[in-house]
């Protein structure tokens, strides 16, 4: 089976005066070659789940399994390498380093895993070209439109050819036309060796995924969007 990414009894509990159970013993297997949307009201745990999947945050209980290996949270440097090599992440905004051009933002993300700069620049240009940004390579983030910025962010997420792409409301700040374009480009990245997971408040975009994951009271409800 190609269960590349698995949540096993995952809970996330914030210990405040009263415990806040954001995720309550969630089990799920993500399969390569499929896209998944995460939906649910504000505060339902979409970002929490994505932050666990990106290994930025850790669960209160349970395990995340990537490529048949249980993630060990004590081994931070190993997890940093997994994130750099296997996971591409796109946020709603502030994805880019403001003092670097579009091209630099993309190729610098490669140098952390491979020091061949010529190859990194070559690959970054190719990806940016596919994203329709060939004429924006030397632009700084402040000189890009919202849609262009998000396409640079997607390019950067792609530079290490990750098997997992995570996006948290990637079009939250865009108008409908640009949002549609960004989602089209994001979902075009689907490959048989890749998993795409995105959170959105927009039902239309959520339905573009192969599978919909709805967050309800700390649990998930699965619906196959594309039937
Ligand atoms: N560090 C924290 N300490 C305590 N509670 C937190 C913390 N981070 C998040 N929460 C709580 O966890 C819940 C889930 O938050 P999360 O950001 O995952 O929601 P979301 O579904 O992404 O919402 P939105 O659609 O608004 O982005 C919220 O109720 C939030 O208040
Ligand atoms: Mg969120």
XYZ file of N, CA and C and ligand atoms in Angstrom:
713
model
N 0.850 -1.211 0.000
C 0.000 0.000 0.000
C 0.874 1.246 0.000
N 0.340 2.330 -0.510
C 1.169 3.534 -0.545
C 0.772 4.548 0.545
N 0.541 4.041 1.748
C 0.215 4.939 2.864
C 1.481 5.638 3.345
N 1.818 6.700 2.645
C 3.105 7.334 2.883
C 3.116 8.153 4.168
N 1.940 8.654 4.502
C 1.831 9.581 5.630
C 0.637 9.152 6.487
N 0.904 8.912 7.750
C -0.160 8.353 8.589
C -0.276 9.080 9.928
N -1.512 9.323 10.329
C -1.788 9.859 11.668
C -2.297 8.706 12.508
N -1.658 8.463 13.638
C -2.069 7.339 14.472
C -2.444 7.852 15.858
N -3.746 7.852 16.135
C -4.241 8.280 17.447
C -3.744 9.659 17.854
N -3.735 10.561 16.894
C -3.153 11.889 17.137
C -4.111 12.777 17.945
N -3.595 13.280 19.047
C -4.348 14.271 19.840
C -3.509 15.517 20.012
N -4.185 16.642 20.040
C -3.512 17.886 20.407
C -4.381 18.589 21.438
N -3.803 18.740 22.609
C -4.551 19.335 23.722
C -3.763 20.528 24.238
N -4.387 21.691 24.288
C -3.724 22.853 24.878
C -4.145 22.942 26.332
N -3.152 22.927 27.197
C -3.472 22.945 28.623
C -3.556 24.384 29.112
N -4.759 24.875 29.198
C -5.009 26.199 29.762
C -5.761 25.945 31.063
N -6.459 26.982 31.589
C -7.271 26.760 32.795
C -8.152 25.535 32.589
N -8.755 25.530 31.391
C -9.530 24.366 31.003
C -8.829 23.755 29.795
N -8.672 22.431 29.764
C -8.003 21.816 28.613
C -8.794 22.050 27.328
N -8.065 22.463 26.286
C -8.717 22.615 24.984
C -8.282 21.439 24.119
N -9.236 20.562 23.806
C -8.910 19.402 22.962
C -9.173 19.786 21.518
N -8.099 20.089 20.796
C -8.268 20.527 19.404
C -8.378 19.317 18.477
N -7.519 18.329 18.708
C -7.587 17.090 17.924
C -7.725 15.929 18.889
N -8.687 15.062 18.623
C -9.020 14.021 19.580
C -8.852 12.627 18.967
N -7.681 12.053 19.141
C -7.387 10.687 18.688
C -7.737 10.471 17.215
N -7.070 11.211 16.384
C -7.349 11.119 14.944
C -6.477 10.048 14.281
N -7.142 9.233 13.484
C -6.436 8.218 12.686
C -6.735 8.464 11.218
N -5.680 8.519 10.428
C -5.908 8.690 8.990
C -4.651 8.328 8.213
N -4.854 7.754 7.021
C -3.726 7.436 6.153
C -3.855 8.241 4.857
N -2.837 9.033 4.572
C -2.807 9.785 3.317
C -2.076 8.949 2.269
N -2.628 8.926 1.082
C -2.004 8.115 0.027
C -1.358 8.991 -1.035
N -0.220 8.536 -1.510
C 0.443 9.243 -2.606
C -0.456 9.250 -3.836
N -0.336 10.316 -4.609
C -1.139 10.404 -5.829
C -2.511 11.002 -5.583
N -2.748 11.458 -4.341
C -4.067 12.015 -4.032
C -3.962 13.417 -3.438
N -5.023 14.184 -3.636
C -5.091 15.511 -3.019
C -6.193 15.502 -1.962
N -5.958 16.253 -0.898
C -6.872 16.285 0.251
C -7.152 17.733 0.634
N -8.417 18.048 0.874
C -8.721 19.375 1.407
C -9.155 19.215 2.853
N -8.797 20.199 3.665
C -9.219 20.212 5.073
C -10.157 21.387 5.240
N -11.364 21.090 5.687
C -12.338 22.159 5.887
C -12.864 22.119 7.321
N -13.581 23.166 7.687
C -14.121 23.250 9.036
C -14.089 24.698 9.484
N -14.934 25.038 10.454
C -15.007 26.435 10.888
C -13.710 26.936 11.501
N -13.616 28.250 11.644
C -12.454 28.860 12.274
C -12.289 28.289 13.679
N -11.087 27.881 14.011
C -10.828 27.320 15.340
C -11.038 25.825 15.421
N -11.391 25.186 14.307
C -11.677 23.745 14.358
C -10.414 22.881 14.309
N -9.261 23.504 14.035
C -8.012 22.727 14.112
C -7.312 22.467 12.794
N -7.711 23.159 11.747
C -7.101 22.931 10.425
C -5.601 23.245 10.454
N -5.275 24.449 10.950
C -3.855 24.840 10.991
C -3.090 23.964 11.966
N -3.731 23.606 13.074
C -3.087 22.730 14.057
C -2.677 21.428 13.390
N -3.599 20.857 12.621
C -3.307 19.587 11.937
C -2.180 19.766 10.913
N -2.241 20.846 10.143
C -1.192 21.071 9.138
C 0.169 21.297 9.804
N 0.165 21.987 10.945
C 1.444 22.212 11.643
C 2.023 20.914 12.199
N 1.156 19.979 12.547
C 1.656 18.665 12.977
C 2.227 17.908 11.776
N 1.496 17.985 10.664
C 1.958 17.262 9.463
C 3.277 17.821 8.943
N 3.515 19.113 9.178
C 4.766 19.714 8.694
C 5.892 19.558 9.711
N 5.609 18.883 10.801
C 6.594 18.627 11.863
C 7.068 19.920 12.519
N 6.288 20.990 12.364
C 6.620 22.258 13.024
C 6.150 22.175 14.474
N 5.029 21.495 14.675
C 4.457 21.327 16.000
C 4.457 19.824 16.335
N 4.249 19.501 17.584
C 4.259 18.090 17.973
C 2.918 17.737 18.636
N 2.495 16.481 18.513
C 1.205 16.099 19.108
C 1.310 15.911 20.622
N 0.182 16.012 21.314
C 0.161 15.715 22.753
C 0.231 14.211 22.959
N -0.423 13.496 22.057
C -0.402 12.025 22.074
C -0.450 11.519 20.652
N -0.019 10.269 20.482
C -0.116 9.642 19.173
C 1.141 9.821 18.341
N 1.111 9.238 17.158
C 2.292 9.248 16.296
C 1.979 9.722 14.882
N 2.985 10.347 14.295
C 2.939 10.617 12.860
C 3.963 9.700 12.212
N 3.518 9.035 11.167
C 4.408 8.088 10.502
C 4.619 8.548 9.066
N 5.869 8.743 8.706
C 6.192 9.133 7.331
C 7.091 8.059 6.739
N 6.654 7.519 5.614
C 7.432 6.487 4.932
C 7.789 5.332 5.892
N 6.790 4.898 6.625
C 6.911 3.767 7.564
C 7.787 4.030 8.780
N 8.179 5.272 8.985
C 8.990 5.570 10.171
C 8.223 6.498 11.112
N 8.208 6.115 12.387
C 7.544 6.957 13.385
C 8.404 8.193 13.644
N 7.780 9.356 13.600
C 8.542 10.591 13.849
C 8.915 10.670 15.329
N 10.205 10.898 15.540
C 10.712 11.020 16.905
C 10.985 12.505 17.180
N 10.208 13.097 18.087
C 10.294 14.553 18.304
C 11.557 14.968 19.045
N 12.256 13.980 19.581
C 13.516 14.318 20.249
C 14.621 14.560 19.222
N 14.404 14.036 18.023
C 15.436 14.132 16.996
C 15.143 15.299 16.046
N 15.353 16.508 16.573
C 14.937 17.700 15.844
C 15.661 17.846 14.507
N 16.978 17.564 14.501
C 17.711 17.789 13.251
C 17.263 16.805 12.169
N 16.953 15.568 12.565
C 16.447 14.602 11.574
C 15.105 15.087 11.021
N 14.273 15.642 11.891
C 12.963 16.130 11.443
C 13.101 17.358 10.542
N 14.100 18.189 10.845
C 14.355 19.353 9.977
C 14.737 18.890 8.571
N 15.500 17.797 8.519
C 15.909 17.278 7.207
C 14.702 16.691 6.466
N 13.859 15.952 7.194
C 12.646 15.402 6.570
C 11.801 16.547 5.999
N 11.640 17.612 6.809
C 10.820 18.740 6.364
C 11.439 19.389 5.119
N 12.746 19.608 5.150
C 13.399 20.287 4.021
C 13.317 19.453 2.743
N 13.466 18.139 2.874
C 13.547 17.294 1.682
C 12.202 16.783 1.195
N 11.331 16.487 2.142
C 10.118 15.756 1.754
C 8.840 16.586 1.791
N 8.905 17.772 2.443
C 7.667 18.519 2.659
C 7.806 19.942 2.127
N 6.871 20.345 1.288
C 6.817 21.730 0.818
C 5.636 22.417 1.487
N 5.869 23.622 1.999
C 4.827 24.274 2.796
C 4.484 25.651 2.207
N 3.191 25.928 2.080
C 2.733 27.244 1.620
C 1.739 27.783 2.649
N 1.992 29.009 3.119
C 1.081 29.623 4.091
C 0.157 30.617 3.390
N -0.707 31.226 4.198
C -1.653 32.207 3.641
C -0.917 33.455 3.148
N 0.060 33.898 3.939
C 0.864 35.053 3.515
C 2.219 35.018 4.228
N 3.003 36.027 4.003
C 4.345 36.136 4.594
C 5.181 34.866 4.364
N 5.077 34.350 3.155
C 5.836 33.151 2.806
C 7.286 33.469 2.454
N 7.494 34.705 1.968
C 8.780 35.007 1.324
C 9.672 35.890 2.183
N 10.980 35.754 1.967
C 11.949 36.611 2.654
C 11.992 37.944 1.915
N 11.726 39.028 2.636
C 11.519 40.309 1.953
C 12.788 40.888 1.322
N 13.956 40.512 1.823
C 15.202 41.088 1.292
C 15.772 40.293 0.120
N 15.037 39.312 -0.332
C 15.526 38.468 -1.423
C 14.549 38.496 -2.598
N 15.089 38.348 -3.806
C 14.234 38.355 -5.001
C 13.431 37.055 -5.070
N 12.494 37.042 -6.026
C 11.680 35.837 -6.230
C 12.596 34.638 -6.497
N 13.551 34.834 -7.413
C 14.457 33.735 -7.761
C 15.261 33.280 -6.540
N 15.783 34.242 -5.783
C 16.579 33.879 -4.602
C 15.717 33.145 -3.569
N 14.485 33.630 -3.363
C 13.604 32.967 -2.409
C 13.435 31.491 -2.751
N 13.380 31.205 -4.043
C 13.152 29.814 -4.449
C 14.438 28.987 -4.353
N 15.532 29.491 -4.945
C 16.709 28.606 -4.992
C 17.403 28.456 -3.638
N 17.262 29.478 -2.768
C 17.900 29.363 -1.444
C 17.343 28.179 -0.650
N 16.079 27.850 -0.892
C 15.470 26.723 -0.175
C 16.105 25.388 -0.594
N 16.753 25.379 -1.759
C 17.447 24.173 -2.210
C 18.806 24.023 -1.509
N 19.471 25.177 -1.290
C 20.854 25.109 -0.802
C 20.963 24.472 0.588
N 19.838 24.441 1.314
C 19.890 23.798 2.627
C 20.016 22.273 2.520
N 19.667 21.738 1.352
C 19.793 20.279 1.205
C 20.809 19.864 0.150
N 21.257 20.834 -0.662
C 22.204 20.520 -1.742
C 22.936 21.815 -2.102
N 24.261 21.794 -2.034
C 25.001 23.062 -2.172
C 25.321 23.441 -3.626
N 24.841 22.680 -4.586
C 25.111 23.001 -5.989
C 24.250 24.187 -6.429
N 24.861 25.394 -6.382
C 24.087 26.608 -6.645
C 23.647 26.717 -8.108
N 24.528 26.330 -9.028
C 24.180 26.429 -10.450
C 22.919 25.612 -10.745
N 22.896 24.401 -10.201
C 21.738 23.518 -10.413
C 20.490 24.099 -9.720
N 20.709 24.648 -8.522
C 19.590 25.223 -7.769
C 18.954 26.374 -8.548
N 19.782 27.249 -9.100
C 19.266 28.397 -9.862
C 18.563 27.904 -11.133
N 19.164 26.940 -11.784
C 18.587 26.374 -13.018
C 17.189 25.793 -12.731
N 17.107 24.980 -11.683
C 15.821 24.348 -11.334
C 14.798 25.396 -10.891
N 15.264 26.383 -10.110
C 14.346 27.429 -9.623
C 13.749 28.188 -10.806
N 14.598 28.524 -11.784
C 14.098 29.244 -12.970
C 13.065 28.407 -13.712
N 13.337 27.105 -13.851
C 12.392 26.219 -14.537
C 11.041 26.187 -13.851
N 11.074 26.078 -12.527
C 9.811 26.005 -11.777
C 9.068 27.336 -11.878
N 9.807 28.429 -11.698
C 9.168 29.754 -11.778
C 8.572 29.992 -13.170
N 9.244 29.461 -14.172
C 8.736 29.583 -15.546
C 7.394 28.867 -15.675
N 7.338 27.646 -15.118
C 6.082 26.883 -15.169
C 4.961 27.607 -14.425
N 5.334 28.402 -13.435
C 4.340 29.156 -12.662
C 4.016 30.488 -13.341
N 4.570 30.701 -14.530
C 4.283 31.933 -15.275
C 4.976 33.154 -14.722
N 6.155 32.969 -14.134
C 6.813 34.082 -13.443
C 8.176 34.433 -14.026
N 8.430 34.018 -15.270
C 9.753 34.251 -15.860
C 10.126 35.730 -15.862
N 9.132 36.596 -15.990
C 9.442 38.033 -16.046
C 9.471 38.675 -14.659
N 9.404 37.847 -13.626
C 9.384 38.404 -12.262
C 10.564 37.898 -11.413
N 11.527 37.268 -12.046
C 12.618 36.630 -11.286
C 13.345 37.597 -10.360
N 13.565 38.823 -10.842
C 14.367 39.775 -10.067
C 13.516 40.675 -9.178
N 12.220 40.412 -9.109
C 11.349 41.228 -8.261
C 11.472 40.828 -6.791
N 11.456 41.844 -5.934
C 11.397 41.580 -4.496
C 9.935 41.359 -4.104
N 9.685 40.671 -2.973
C 8.299 40.390 -2.588
C 7.389 41.625 -2.603
N 7.924 42.787 -2.191
C 7.089 44.002 -2.174
C 6.737 44.454 -3.593
N 7.432 43.899 -4.588
C 7.169 44.277 -5.986
C 6.338 43.211 -6.710
N 5.736 42.312 -5.939
C 4.909 41.256 -6.537
C 3.459 41.440 -6.112
N 2.525 41.026 -6.980
C 1.112 41.029 -6.576
C 0.876 39.856 -5.626
N -0.289 39.843 -4.991
C -0.612 38.754 -4.068
C -0.569 37.392 -4.748
N -1.158 37.335 -5.948
C -1.186 36.067 -6.689
C 0.223 35.631 -7.085
N 1.025 36.616 -7.527
C 2.410 36.294 -7.916
C 3.196 35.786 -6.707
N 3.016 36.455 -5.560
C 3.719 36.035 -4.334
C 3.397 34.590 -4.002
N 2.116 34.238 -4.114
C 1.727 32.871 -3.765
C 2.280 31.868 -4.780
N 2.406 32.288 -6.028
C 2.997 31.383 -7.019
C 4.498 31.213 -6.768
N 5.151 32.279 -6.267
C 6.560 32.133 -5.870
C 6.640 31.185 -4.671
N 5.700 31.347 -3.730
C 5.692 30.480 -2.538
C 5.514 29.020 -2.933
N 4.647 28.776 -3.910
C 4.455 27.395 -4.381
C 5.739 26.903 -5.048
N 6.377 27.771 -5.819
C 7.643 27.396 -6.483
C 8.675 27.017 -5.435
N 8.738 27.817 -4.384
C 9.723 27.522 -3.336
C 9.399 26.192 -2.649
N 8.106 25.964 -2.413
C 7.704 24.702 -1.782
C 8.097 23.503 -2.645
N 8.218 23.752 -3.950
C 8.480 22.658 -4.900
C 9.951 22.380 -5.143
N 10.830 23.302 -4.750
C 12.215 23.279 -5.228
C 12.961 21.998 -4.846
N 12.562 21.359 -3.772
C 13.244 20.103 -3.408
C 12.423 18.872 -3.802
N 11.490 19.080 -4.725
C 10.627 18.002 -5.239
C 10.048 17.140 -4.109
N 9.308 17.775 -3.205
C 8.797 17.061 -2.034
C 7.681 16.076 -2.380
N 7.582 15.035 -1.564
C 6.494 14.070 -1.732
C 5.208 14.575 -1.076
N 5.367 15.537 -0.161
C 4.197 16.072 0.535
C 4.165 17.584 0.331
N 3.017 18.102 -0.115
C 2.862 19.554 -0.202
C 1.705 19.954 0.711
N 1.979 20.886 1.622
C 0.972 21.343 2.572
C 0.692 22.818 2.321
N -0.570 23.198 2.302
C -0.902 24.607 2.080
C -2.032 25.012 3.032
N -1.778 26.051 3.806
C -2.774 26.516 4.787
C -3.441 27.786 4.271
N -4.652 27.643 3.779
C -5.391 28.759 3.186
C -4.499 29.575 2.246
N -3.944 28.924 1.231
C -2.957 29.608 0.383
C -3.530 30.767 -0.419
N -4.855 30.814 -0.528
C -5.436 31.909 -1.320
C -6.316 32.805 -0.453
N -6.112 32.697 0.872
C -6.953 33.452 1.802
C -6.954 34.948 1.559
N -5.863 35.471 0.989
C -5.786 36.922 0.775
C -5.957 37.334 -0.679
N -6.416 36.393 -1.502
C -6.495 36.713 -2.932
C -7.936 36.881 -3.397
N -8.110 37.643 -4.479
C -9.450 37.719 -5.068
C -9.746 36.398 -5.780
N -11.003 36.246 -6.186
C -11.438 34.938 -6.676
C -10.650 34.475 -7.902
N -10.396 35.410 -8.816
C -9.712 35.038 -10.066
C -8.294 34.521 -9.775
N -7.571 35.252 -8.932
C -6.209 34.828 -8.583
C -6.216 33.560 -7.748
N -7.212 33.463 -6.860
C -7.320 32.271 -6.014
C -7.514 31.028 -6.882
N -8.377 31.166 -7.886
C -8.660 30.038 -8.769
C -7.393 29.621 -9.514
N -6.658 30.613 -9.975
C -5.408 30.344 -10.706
C -4.398 29.631 -9.801
N -4.260 30.112 -8.556
C -3.301 29.509 -7.627
C -3.711 28.064 -7.312
N -5.000 27.840 -7.095
C -5.451 26.470 -6.794
C -5.259 25.536 -7.981
N -5.500 26.075 -9.166
C -5.289 25.260 -10.357
C -3.828 24.823 -10.435
N -2.935 25.777 -10.189
C -1.495 25.467 -10.259
C -1.104 24.498 -9.149
N -1.678 24.711 -7.976
C -1.363 23.833 -6.838
C -1.800 22.393 -7.141
N -3.014 22.254 -7.633
C -3.526 20.897 -7.867
C -2.895 20.246 -9.093
N -2.359 21.062 -9.977
C -1.614 20.515 -11.120
C -0.321 19.841 -10.695
N 0.091 20.077 -9.459
C 1.334 19.483 -8.965
C 1.127 18.046 -8.548
N -0.124 17.587 -8.677
C -0.414 16.213 -8.292
C 0.388 15.255 -9.166
N 1.046 14.328 -8.516
C 1.823 13.308 -9.216
C 1.629 12.010 -8.471
N 1.956 10.906 -9.100
C 1.670 9.638 -8.422
C 2.521 9.441 -7.171
N 3.604 10.184 -7.088
C 4.480 10.057 -5.929
C 4.275 11.137 -4.879
N 3.167 11.855 -4.967
C 3.030 13.048 -4.139
C 1.660 13.112 -3.468
N 1.651 13.741 -2.297
C 0.401 13.986 -1.573
C 0.231 15.502 -1.465
N -0.942 16.011 -1.789
C -1.197 17.447 -1.634
C -2.313 17.617 -0.600
N -2.045 18.435 0.407
C -3.046 18.658 1.460
C -3.202 20.170 1.660
N -4.423 20.654 1.568
C -4.613 22.090 1.773
C -5.843 22.366 2.628
N -5.747 23.442 3.426
C -6.900 23.896 4.214
C -7.524 25.081 3.499
N -8.834 25.119 3.489
C -9.516 26.255 2.872
C -10.888 26.461 3.509
N -11.375 27.703 3.418
C -12.750 27.986 3.843
C -13.703 27.953 2.660
N -13.130 27.759 1.470
C -13.932 27.862 0.260
C -14.374 26.477 -0.219
N -15.666 26.244 -0.224
C -16.195 24.904 -0.561
C -15.870 24.516 -1.997
N -15.882 25.506 -2.892
C -15.595 25.216 -4.288
C -14.173 24.658 -4.431
N -13.202 25.324 -3.779
C -11.825 24.849 -3.865
C -11.661 23.519 -3.117
N -12.375 23.394 -2.002
C -12.306 22.137 -1.236
C -12.744 20.965 -2.107
N -13.748 21.206 -2.926
C -14.269 20.131 -3.776
C -13.343 19.758 -4.920
N -12.295 20.565 -5.137
C -11.340 20.230 -6.195
C -10.424 19.072 -5.763
N -10.403 18.774 -4.468
C -9.521 17.701 -3.973
C -10.169 16.332 -4.183
N -9.342 15.291 -4.179
C -9.870 13.926 -4.308
C -10.649 13.532 -3.062
N -10.222 14.069 -1.934
C -10.823 13.650 -0.664
C -10.967 14.865 0.252
N -12.116 14.986 0.901
C -12.356 16.113 1.791
C -12.298 15.644 3.244
N -11.539 16.369 4.060
C -11.424 16.035 5.477
C -12.090 17.165 6.257
N -13.192 16.856 6.900
C -13.916 17.896 7.626
C -13.615 17.777 9.117
N -13.200 18.884 9.731
C -12.873 18.875 11.156
C -14.144 19.173 11.940
N -14.505 18.232 12.803
C -15.712 18.420 13.613
C -15.422 18.003 15.048
N -15.481 18.946 15.966
C -15.297 18.664 17.399
C -14.074 17.785 17.685
N -12.979 18.102 17.056
C -11.742 17.365 17.327
C -11.593 16.077 16.532
N -12.662 15.705 15.828
C -12.588 14.504 14.996
C -12.625 14.878 13.519
N -12.457 13.869 12.661
C -12.534 14.160 11.230
C -13.628 13.324 10.584
N -14.236 13.952 9.583
C -15.216 13.217 8.789
C -14.725 13.255 7.343
N -14.669 12.095 6.735
C -14.086 12.012 5.394
C -15.184 11.930 4.339
N -15.058 12.765 3.325
C -15.929 12.595 2.162
C -15.079 12.653 0.909
N -15.429 11.812 -0.023
C -14.712 11.855 -1.292
C -15.326 12.953 -2.125
N -14.544 13.993 -2.313
C -15.078 15.155 -3.017
C -15.357 14.831 -4.474
N -14.455 14.084 -5.081
C -14.540 13.885 -6.545
C -15.299 12.617 -6.892
N -16.574 12.597 -6.602
C -17.359 11.432 -7.026
C -18.537 11.939 -7.847
N -0.795 27.958 21.399
C -2.089 27.769 21.665
N -2.538 27.750 22.926
C -3.834 27.542 23.207
N -4.778 27.334 22.264
C -4.393 27.345 20.996
C -3.036 27.560 20.606
N -2.954 27.495 19.261
C -4.203 27.254 18.823
N -5.074 27.170 19.848
C -6.516 26.879 19.749
O -6.681 25.740 18.950
C -7.871 25.833 18.180
C -7.586 25.458 16.730
O -6.829 26.487 16.117
P -6.419 26.418 14.588
O -5.545 27.583 14.330
O -5.893 25.084 14.290
O -7.842 26.593 13.861
P -8.185 26.727 12.305
O -9.189 25.678 11.983
O -6.938 26.767 11.516
O -8.902 28.159 12.248
P -8.881 29.278 11.082
O -9.900 28.823 10.066
O -9.341 30.508 11.797
O -7.498 29.391 10.553
C -8.410 27.223 18.386
O -9.509 27.149 19.253
C -7.268 27.972 19.033
O -7.735 28.955 19.911
Mg -5.985 28.205 10.338
